[in-house]
Coordinates of C-alpha atoms and ligand atoms in Angstrom, one line a residue:
M1 CA 333.7 115.1 69.1
A2 CA 330.9 116.0 71.5
S3 CA 330.2 114.3 74.7
I4 CA 326.5 113.8 75.7
E5 CA 327.1 116.5 78.3
Q6 CA 328.1 118.9 75.5
V7 CA 325.0 117.9 73.4
I8 CA 322.8 118.8 76.4
R9 CA 324.7 122.0 77.1
E10 CA 324.3 123.1 73.4
R11 CA 320.6 122.3 73.6
M12 CA 320.9 119.6 71.0
C13 CA 319.2 116.8 73.0
S14 CA 315.9 115.7 71.5
G15 CA 315.0 113.5 74.5
C16 CA 315.3 110.0 72.9
G17 CA 316.5 108.6 76.2
A18 CA 319.2 106.2 74.8
C19 CA 321.7 107.6 77.3
Q20 CA 319.3 106.9 80.3
F21 CA 318.7 103.4 78.9
A22 CA 322.4 102.7 78.6
A23 CA 323.6 104.5 81.7
P24 CA 320.7 105.1 84.2
D25 CA 323.1 106.1 86.9
L26 CA 324.5 109.0 84.8
F27 CA 321.6 110.3 82.8
R28 CA 317.9 110.8 83.5
M29 CA 315.3 112.3 81.2
E30 CA 313.5 115.2 82.8
E31 CA 311.2 117.9 81.5
N32 CA 312.9 121.2 81.5
A33 CA 311.3 124.7 82.0
D34 CA 310.9 124.9 78.2
G35 CA 308.3 122.1 78.3
Y36 CA 310.3 119.3 76.7
L37 CA 312.1 116.2 77.9
Q38 CA 315.9 116.2 77.8
A39 CA 318.7 114.3 79.4
N40 CA 320.2 115.5 82.6
K41 CA 323.5 114.4 84.0
I42 CA 322.6 113.2 87.5
S43 CA 326.1 112.1 88.7
D44 CA 329.5 113.6 88.9
A45 CA 331.0 110.4 87.5
E46 CA 332.8 110.8 84.2
E47 CA 330.8 109.9 81.1
P48 CA 332.4 106.9 79.4
A49 CA 333.5 107.8 75.9
E50 CA 331.7 104.9 74.3
L51 CA 328.3 106.4 75.4
R52 CA 328.8 109.0 72.7
R53 CA 328.2 106.3 70.1
I54 CA 324.6 105.8 71.1
C55 CA 323.5 109.5 71.1
P56 CA 322.0 110.6 67.8
F57 CA 323.2 114.1 68.2
S58 CA 326.8 113.3 69.1
G59 CA 329.3 113.4 66.2
E60 CA 331.0 110.2 67.3
R61 CA 328.2 107.8 66.3
L62 CA 327.4 106.1 63.0
S63 CA 325.6 108.4 60.6
E64 CA 322.1 107.5 59.2
T65 CA 323.8 106.9 55.8
V66 CA 326.1 104.2 57.3
I67 CA 323.4 102.6 59.4
A68 CA 321.1 102.4 56.4
E69 CA 323.9 100.9 54.3
R70 CA 324.5 98.2 56.9
Q71 CA 320.8 97.4 57.0
W72 CA 320.0 97.4 53.3
P73 CA 323.2 97.3 51.3
D74 CA 321.4 96.3 48.1
L75 CA 318.8 99.0 48.1
P76 CA 319.2 102.1 45.8
V77 CA 319.9 105.2 47.7
N78 CA 318.7 108.8 47.3
S79 CA 320.3 111.8 49.0
Q80 CA 317.0 113.1 50.2
I81 CA 315.0 110.1 51.2
G82 CA 317.8 107.5 51.9
R83 CA 317.5 103.9 50.9
H84 CA 314.2 102.7 49.3
A85 CA 312.7 99.5 48.1
R86 CA 309.2 100.8 47.3
S87 CA 307.7 104.3 47.4
I88 CA 303.9 104.4 47.7
V89 CA 300.9 106.5 48.6
C90 CA 298.2 104.5 50.5
H91 CA 295.6 104.3 53.1
A92 CA 293.9 101.6 55.1
T93 CA 290.7 100.4 53.5
D94 CA 289.2 99.8 56.9
E95 CA 287.4 103.2 57.3
K96 CA 287.6 103.1 61.1
L97 CA 291.3 102.5 61.0
R98 CA 291.9 105.2 58.4
M99 CA 289.7 107.7 60.3
A100 CA 291.5 107.0 63.6
G101 CA 294.9 107.6 62.0
G102 CA 296.8 110.9 61.8
S103 CA 296.9 110.4 58.0
G104 CA 295.9 107.2 56.2
G105 CA 296.4 104.9 59.1
L106 CA 299.4 103.0 57.6
V107 CA 301.5 103.1 60.7
T108 CA 298.8 101.4 62.8
W109 CA 298.0 99.1 59.9
I110 CA 301.7 97.8 59.8
A111 CA 301.8 97.5 63.6
L112 CA 298.6 95.4 63.5
E113 CA 299.9 93.2 60.7
L114 CA 303.2 92.5 62.5
L115 CA 301.2 91.6 65.6
R116 CA 298.6 89.5 63.7
R117 CA 301.3 87.5 61.9
G118 CA 303.2 86.8 65.1
L119 CA 306.2 88.7 63.9
V120 CA 306.2 90.8 67.1
D121 CA 304.7 90.4 70.6
G122 CA 304.3 94.1 71.2
V123 CA 304.7 97.6 69.9
L124 CA 306.5 100.6 71.5
H125 CA 304.5 103.7 70.6
V126 CA 302.9 106.8 72.0
Q127 CA 299.6 106.6 73.9
P128 CA 297.4 109.2 75.6
V129 CA 298.1 109.0 79.3
S130 CA 294.5 108.1 80.1
T131 CA 295.0 104.7 78.5
H132 CA 297.8 103.6 80.7
A133 CA 298.1 104.3 84.4
S134 CA 301.8 104.8 85.5
T135 CA 302.5 108.3 84.2
P136 CA 303.8 111.3 86.0
A137 CA 301.0 113.8 86.6
G138 CA 300.3 116.5 84.0
R139 CA 301.7 114.8 80.9
L140 CA 299.2 114.1 78.1
F141 CA 301.2 111.4 76.2
N142 CA 303.9 108.9 76.9
Y143 CA 305.5 105.9 75.1
S144 CA 304.0 102.7 76.2
V145 CA 304.1 99.0 75.3
S146 CA 301.0 97.7 73.5
T147 CA 300.5 94.0 73.1
S148 CA 296.9 93.7 71.8
A149 CA 295.3 94.9 68.7
E150 CA 293.0 97.1 70.8
E151 CA 295.9 98.8 72.5
V152 CA 297.7 99.3 69.2
R153 CA 294.6 100.9 67.6
A154 CA 294.2 103.2 70.7
G155 CA 297.7 104.6 70.0
S156 CA 296.7 105.9 66.5
K157 CA 297.3 109.6 65.7
S158 CA 300.3 112.0 65.6
R159 CA 301.4 113.4 68.9
Y160 CA 303.3 116.7 68.4
Y161 CA 304.5 116.4 72.0
S162 CA 307.9 115.7 73.6
V163 CA 308.2 112.1 74.7
T164 CA 311.1 109.7 75.4
L165 CA 311.9 106.0 74.6
A166 CA 313.9 105.6 77.8
D167 CA 311.3 104.0 80.0
V168 CA 309.8 101.6 77.5
L169 CA 313.2 100.4 76.3
T170 CA 314.1 99.7 80.0
E171 CA 310.7 97.9 80.4
I172 CA 311.3 95.5 77.5
R173 CA 314.7 94.6 78.9
S174 CA 313.0 92.5 81.5
R175 CA 310.1 91.5 79.4
P176 CA 310.4 88.6 77.0
G177 CA 309.4 88.9 73.4
R178 CA 310.0 90.9 70.2
F179 CA 308.9 94.5 69.7
A180 CA 308.3 96.9 66.9
V181 CA 309.5 100.4 67.7
I182 CA 307.6 103.4 66.3
G183 CA 309.2 106.8 66.4
V184 CA 310.4 110.0 64.8
P185 CA 313.7 109.8 62.9
C186 CA 316.2 110.6 65.7
F187 CA 314.5 108.1 68.0
I188 CA 314.8 105.4 65.4
T189 CA 318.4 106.3 64.9
A190 CA 318.9 106.1 68.7
A191 CA 317.3 102.6 68.7
R192 CA 319.5 101.4 65.9
L193 CA 322.6 102.8 67.6
L194 CA 321.7 100.9 70.8
V195 CA 321.4 97.7 68.7
E196 CA 324.7 98.5 66.8
E197 CA 326.4 99.0 70.2
G198 CA 325.1 95.7 71.6
Q199 CA 322.9 97.4 74.2
I200 CA 319.8 95.8 72.8
E201 CA 319.8 92.4 71.0
R202 CA 318.9 92.8 67.4
D203 CA 316.1 90.2 67.3
R204 CA 314.3 91.9 70.3
V205 CA 313.5 94.8 68.1
P206 CA 313.1 93.3 64.6
Y207 CA 311.1 96.2 63.1
M208 CA 311.4 99.9 63.4
I209 CA 308.7 102.2 61.8
G210 CA 309.7 105.8 61.4
L211 CA 307.4 108.8 61.2
V212 CA 308.5 111.4 58.6
C213 CA 309.4 114.4 60.7
G214 CA 309.3 118.2 60.2
H215 CA 310.2 118.8 63.8
M216 CA 309.1 117.8 67.3
K217 CA 307.3 120.2 69.6
S218 CA 307.3 120.9 73.3
R219 CA 304.2 120.3 75.4
Y220 CA 303.4 124.0 75.2
F221 CA 302.1 123.6 71.6
A222 CA 298.9 121.9 72.9
D223 CA 298.7 124.4 75.7
Y224 CA 299.1 127.3 73.3
L225 CA 296.3 126.1 70.9
A226 CA 294.0 125.5 73.9
W227 CA 294.8 128.8 75.6
Q228 CA 293.5 130.6 72.6
K229 CA 290.2 128.9 73.2
G230 CA 290.1 129.9 76.9
V231 CA 291.7 126.8 78.4
T232 CA 294.3 127.6 81.1
P233 CA 297.7 125.9 80.5
G234 CA 298.1 122.7 82.5
T235 CA 294.4 121.9 82.7
L236 CA 294.1 119.8 79.5
D237 CA 293.5 116.1 80.1
G238 CA 293.4 115.1 76.4
F239 CA 294.3 116.5 73.0
D240 CA 294.1 115.4 69.4
F241 CA 296.5 117.3 67.1
R242 CA 294.9 115.8 64.0
Q243 CA 291.2 115.9 64.1
K244 CA 289.9 115.2 60.6
L245 CA 287.3 117.7 59.3
L246 CA 285.3 116.0 56.6
D247 CA 284.1 119.2 54.9
R248 CA 287.6 120.3 53.8
P249 CA 291.0 119.0 52.5
A250 CA 293.2 116.8 54.6
S251 CA 295.7 119.6 55.1
N252 CA 293.0 121.8 56.8
Y253 CA 292.6 119.5 59.8
G254 CA 291.4 120.6 63.2
F255 CA 292.3 119.9 66.8
R256 CA 290.3 118.5 69.7
L257 CA 290.8 119.7 73.2
H258 CA 289.6 117.9 76.3
T259 CA 289.4 119.1 79.9
P260 CA 287.3 117.8 82.8
D261 CA 284.3 119.9 81.5
R262 CA 285.1 120.6 77.8
D263 CA 285.4 118.4 74.7
E264 CA 285.6 120.6 71.7
V265 CA 286.9 120.6 68.1
Y266 CA 288.3 123.6 66.3
P267 CA 289.8 124.1 62.9
M268 CA 293.5 124.8 63.0
K269 CA 292.7 127.7 60.7
S270 CA 291.0 129.4 63.7
V271 CA 294.2 129.6 65.8
R272 CA 297.7 131.1 65.6
G273 CA 300.6 128.7 65.6
R274 CA 299.2 126.4 62.9
D275 CA 302.0 127.2 60.4
W276 CA 304.6 124.5 60.7
G277 CA 307.0 126.7 58.7
E278 CA 307.2 129.1 61.7
G279 CA 308.3 126.3 63.9
L280 CA 306.8 127.6 67.1
F281 CA 307.6 125.4 70.1
K282 CA 310.1 123.4 68.1
L283 CA 312.8 121.7 70.1
P284 CA 316.1 123.5 69.4
A285 CA 317.7 120.1 68.6
C286 CA 315.5 119.8 65.6
E287 CA 317.4 122.7 64.0
Y288 CA 320.4 120.4 63.9
C289 CA 318.9 117.3 62.4
D290 CA 319.4 116.2 58.8
D291 CA 317.0 113.2 58.7
V292 CA 313.4 113.9 57.5
L293 CA 312.5 110.5 56.0
A294 CA 313.6 108.4 59.0
E295 CA 316.5 106.9 57.0
C296 CA 317.3 104.2 59.5
A297 CA 313.7 102.9 59.7
D298 CA 312.3 99.8 58.0
A299 CA 309.5 102.0 56.7
A300 CA 309.2 105.8 56.8
I301 CA 305.7 107.1 56.8
G302 CA 304.2 110.6 56.4
D303 CA 301.4 112.6 54.9
A304 CA 300.8 112.5 51.2
W305 CA 300.9 116.3 50.8
L306 CA 300.5 115.9 47.1
P307 CA 297.9 117.1 44.6
G308 CA 295.3 114.4 44.0
Y309 CA 295.5 113.2 47.6
V310 CA 295.4 116.2 49.8
A311 CA 291.8 116.9 48.8
D312 CA 290.6 113.7 50.6
P313 CA 289.9 114.7 54.3
R314 CA 290.1 111.1 55.4
G315 CA 293.9 111.3 55.0
T316 CA 296.5 109.5 52.8
N317 CA 300.0 108.3 53.6
V318 CA 303.2 108.7 51.6
A319 CA 305.7 106.0 52.5
V320 CA 309.2 104.7 51.7
I321 CA 309.4 101.0 52.4
R322 CA 312.8 99.3 53.1
H323 CA 312.4 96.1 55.0
P324 CA 311.7 93.1 52.7
D325 CA 309.1 91.6 55.1
I326 CA 307.1 94.9 55.1
V327 CA 307.4 95.1 51.3
A328 CA 306.0 91.5 51.1
I329 CA 303.2 92.2 53.6
I330 CA 302.1 95.3 51.6
A331 CA 302.2 93.3 48.3
E332 CA 300.1 90.6 49.8
E333 CA 297.4 93.0 51.3
Q334 CA 297.4 95.5 48.4
G335 CA 293.9 95.9 47.1
R336 CA 292.5 94.2 50.2
S337 CA 293.1 95.8 53.5
L338 CA 295.4 98.5 52.0
H339 CA 294.8 100.8 49.0
V340 CA 298.2 101.3 47.4
E341 CA 299.6 103.3 44.5
D342 CA 303.3 103.4 43.5
V343 CA 304.8 106.8 43.2
S344 CA 308.2 108.1 42.1
V345 CA 311.0 109.0 44.5
E346 CA 310.6 112.6 43.2
A347 CA 306.9 112.6 44.3
V348 CA 308.0 111.6 47.8
I349 CA 310.6 114.4 47.8
R350 CA 307.9 116.8 46.5
S351 CA 305.6 115.9 49.3
Q352 CA 308.2 116.9 51.9
R353 CA 309.9 119.7 50.0
S354 CA 309.9 122.4 52.6
G355 CA 311.1 120.0 55.4
L356 CA 313.9 118.8 53.3
R357 CA 315.0 122.2 52.3
H358 CA 315.0 123.4 55.9
R359 CA 317.2 120.3 56.9
R360 CA 319.6 120.6 54.0
E361 CA 320.1 124.2 52.8
G362 CA 318.8 125.5 56.1
L363 CA 321.0 123.2 58.2
A364 CA 324.1 124.2 56.2
H365 CA 323.2 127.8 56.9
R366 CA 322.8 127.3 60.6
L367 CA 326.1 125.4 60.8
A368 CA 327.8 128.3 59.0
R369 CA 326.3 130.7 61.4
R370 CA 327.7 128.7 64.3
A371 CA 331.1 128.5 62.7
A372 CA 331.1 132.3 62.3
E373 CA 330.4 132.7 66.0
G374 CA 333.1 130.2 66.9
L375 CA 330.6 127.8 68.4
W376 CA 330.9 124.0 68.4
I377 CA 329.6 122.5 65.1
P378 CA 327.9 119.2 65.3
E379 CA 329.0 116.7 62.7
K380 CA 326.3 116.5 60.1
R381 CA 325.9 115.1 56.6
V382 CA 325.8 118.6 55.1
S383 CA 328.7 121.1 55.3
P384 CA 328.4 124.6 56.7
A385 CA 327.4 127.1 54.0
L386 CA 325.4 130.3 54.2
A387 CA 322.2 130.2 52.3
K388 CA 322.2 132.1 49.0
G389 CA 320.0 135.2 49.0
R390 CA 319.3 137.7 51.7
L391 CA 315.7 136.5 52.1
R392 CA 316.5 132.8 52.6
R393 CA 319.2 133.7 55.1
R394 CA 316.7 135.9 57.0
I395 CA 314.0 133.1 57.0
Y396 CA 316.5 130.6 58.5
D397 CA 317.8 133.0 61.1
L398 CA 314.3 133.9 62.2
R399 CA 313.2 130.3 62.4
L400 CA 316.2 129.5 64.6
K401 CA 315.3 132.4 66.8
I402 CA 311.7 131.1 67.1
A403 CA 313.0 127.6 68.0
N404 CA 315.4 129.0 70.5
E405 CA 313.0 131.4 72.2
S406 CA 309.4 130.5 71.8
N407 CA 309.2 127.9 74.5
A408 CA 310.8 130.1 77.1
M409 CA 308.6 133.0 76.1
F410 CA 305.5 130.8 76.6
A411 CA 306.8 129.7 80.0
D412 CA 307.0 133.3 81.0
A413 CA 303.4 133.9 79.8
V414 CA 302.2 130.9 81.8
K415 CA 304.0 132.3 84.9
A416 CA 302.3 135.7 84.3
G417 CA 299.0 134.0 83.6
D418 CA 298.7 136.2 80.5
L419 CA 298.8 134.9 76.9
N420 CA 299.5 138.5 75.7
V421 CA 303.0 138.2 77.3
F422 CA 303.8 135.6 74.7
E423 CA 301.9 137.2 71.8
K424 CA 303.5 140.6 72.4
R425 CA 307.1 139.2 72.3
M426 CA 306.5 136.7 69.5
D427 CA 304.4 138.8 67.1
P428 CA 307.3 141.1 65.8
I429 CA 309.5 138.0 65.1
L430 CA 306.6 136.2 63.3
R431 CA 305.8 139.4 61.4
D432 CA 309.4 139.6 60.2
L433 CA 309.3 136.0 59.2
R434 CA 306.1 136.5 57.2
H435 CA 307.6 139.5 55.4
A436 CA 310.7 137.5 54.5
T437 CA 308.6 134.5 53.3
Q438 CA 306.3 136.8 51.3
G439 CA 309.3 138.6 49.9
G440 CA 310.6 135.2 48.7
Y441 CA 307.2 134.4 47.1
I442 CA 307.1 137.7 45.4
K443 CA 310.6 137.2 44.0
I444 CA 309.6 133.8 42.7
M445 CA 306.4 135.1 41.1
L446 CA 308.3 137.9 39.4
R447 CA 311.0 135.6 38.1
K448 CA 308.3 133.2 36.8
G449 CA 306.4 136.1 35.2
L450 CA 309.6 137.3 33.5
Q451 CA 310.3 133.8 32.2
H452 CA 306.8 133.5 30.9
Y453 CA 307.0 136.9 29.2
R454 CA 310.4 136.0 27.5
R455 CA 309.0 132.7 26.3
L456 CA 305.9 134.4 24.8
R457 CA 308.1 137.0 23.0
H458 CA 310.3 134.2 21.7
R459 CA 307.2 132.3 20.4
L460 CA 305.9 135.5 18.7
G461 CA 309.3 135.9 17.1
R462 CA 310.2 139.2 18.6
Ligands
FAD501 C1 306.6 115.3 65.7 C2 306.0 114.8 64.4 C3 306.3 115.5 63.2 C4 305.9 115.1 62.0 N1 306.2 115.8 60.8 C5 305.7 115.4 59.6 C6 306.1 116.1 58.4 O1 306.8 117.1 58.5 N2 305.6 115.6 57.2 C7 304.8 114.5 57.2 O2 304.5 114.1 56.1 N3 304.5 113.8 58.3 C8 305.0 114.2 59.5 N4 304.7 113.5 60.6 C9 303.9 112.2 60.5 C10 302.4 112.3 60.4 O3 302.0 113.3 61.3 C11 301.8 111.0 60.7 O4 302.2 110.5 61.9 C12 302.1 109.9 59.7 O5 301.7 110.3 58.4 C13 301.5 108.6 60.1 O6 300.2 108.6 59.9 P1 299.3 107.3 60.1 O7 297.9 107.7 59.9 O8 299.9 106.3 59.2 O9 299.6 106.9 61.6 P2 298.7 106.4 62.7 O10 298.0 105.2 62.2 O11 297.9 107.5 63.3 O12 299.7 105.9 63.8 C14 300.7 106.8 64.3 C15 301.6 106.0 65.2 O13 302.7 106.8 65.6 C16 302.7 106.8 67.1 N5 303.2 108.2 67.4 C17 302.5 109.3 67.4 N6 303.2 110.4 67.8 C18 304.4 109.9 68.1 C19 305.6 110.4 68.5 N7 305.7 111.7 68.8 N8 306.7 109.7 68.7 C20 306.6 108.3 68.5 N9 305.5 107.7 68.0 C21 304.4 108.5 67.8 C22 301.3 106.5 67.5 O14 301.4 106.0 68.8 C23 300.9 105.5 66.5 O15 301.3 104.2 66.8 C24 305.1 113.9 61.9 C25 304.8 113.2 63.0 C26 305.2 113.6 64.3 C27 304.9 112.8 65.5

């Protein structure tokens, strides 16, 4: 069983900050040279064994499956999306709210409803640093506590940027009221574990809203996109990772960069690093996570990457709802402030197919690789097993290499003041990944073609 120190050593810390919250004399969240926040042990004192139960990457804690079973014992369960009361695609009907959102604006819509109905007094979510003062210099986004509708709305949009819950959880300790927590799956798991372990009173955080998560990125992701447009790393003072471009499908979104003298929008198509399958700037910890649909969250919300929805540039959410209060609020507002359509569990799975595959088959493969090298194997809900097929194995190995190395390579390029330092080292790895992926597609197309040919021959009676 791994201690938190071991989790840090093995680069499996995602920066949630539960350890700093529970033991501030032992752990502190600090940004490392790879551009992401992770726990640091700041004392020689021994780490109490019970602390392991609050770290989402330690094997000694409750799994997402057990936490979800405790939360919603009567809900049906699916091995890919977890427990589910209602699966929907939707968007806010308030055009301003929808347009301000990363996808359809559902996360902000729920937060506003919880606030409006007096079910919470505030929301823990991620804000641009310019909207709240007390932030260390140089960071673009941090968690903060929003207590008004205006503040909640100002927090809209997806931030593909390393953050931590540590400070806001500490802040609400001395602040009366009930709070909704918004976060990526491992952060929601951490918050649930803190409740399970009695570190936070259950009724202080009555709602937890999860973002579907492919992976988290370091701060270098924004720097990389901006550097390609001539902005020196470290000089950004604002960034929008999900700028909606109204003349193209939702999946072809853009980004908006902001510096003291520039405010510009570019399509993601115009830059390298846009392919999430490559996993550039991914936190290495994300390679050892098996939760895509925030299985411990009261609602898990993502993008409806599905035919019929992706064409609308204004954005549409896919969501799995679990908490009965949120089910009721949606039912009440359906057709009014929220446009809702029910979809099957299979459709939700289809919308996140590649993320799920990477966190199931891909994770089993990575665990098997570690086992073969005699490395510590984190306890996960999939067992180690090498992927079937040479090309799949190659894809997972290359993605792991990219996650492990891209941040450090970028840091070297920043030091050298030359983006080519990064491109030159990254390009061969990305080229290999492209070849492996294309090889996979060609094999699939050939197999489909052969199946089609056989069916045709059969129909013609030959
Ligand atoms: C790192 C990351 C990876 C993601 N991967 C996927 C994916 O693979 N597939 C998919 O379908 N969707 C993914 N999403 C979710 C997607 O980008 C949208 O956030 C989601 O669809 C909600 O959109 P919305 O319009 O309802 O949210 P909005 O109304 O825009 O509200 C978003 C809320 O989330 C908060 N927030 C933003 N970033 C963070 C963060 N890093 N940590 C905690 N809170 C945050 C904001 O402060 C805001 O309150 C990811 C999101 C993140 C942050």
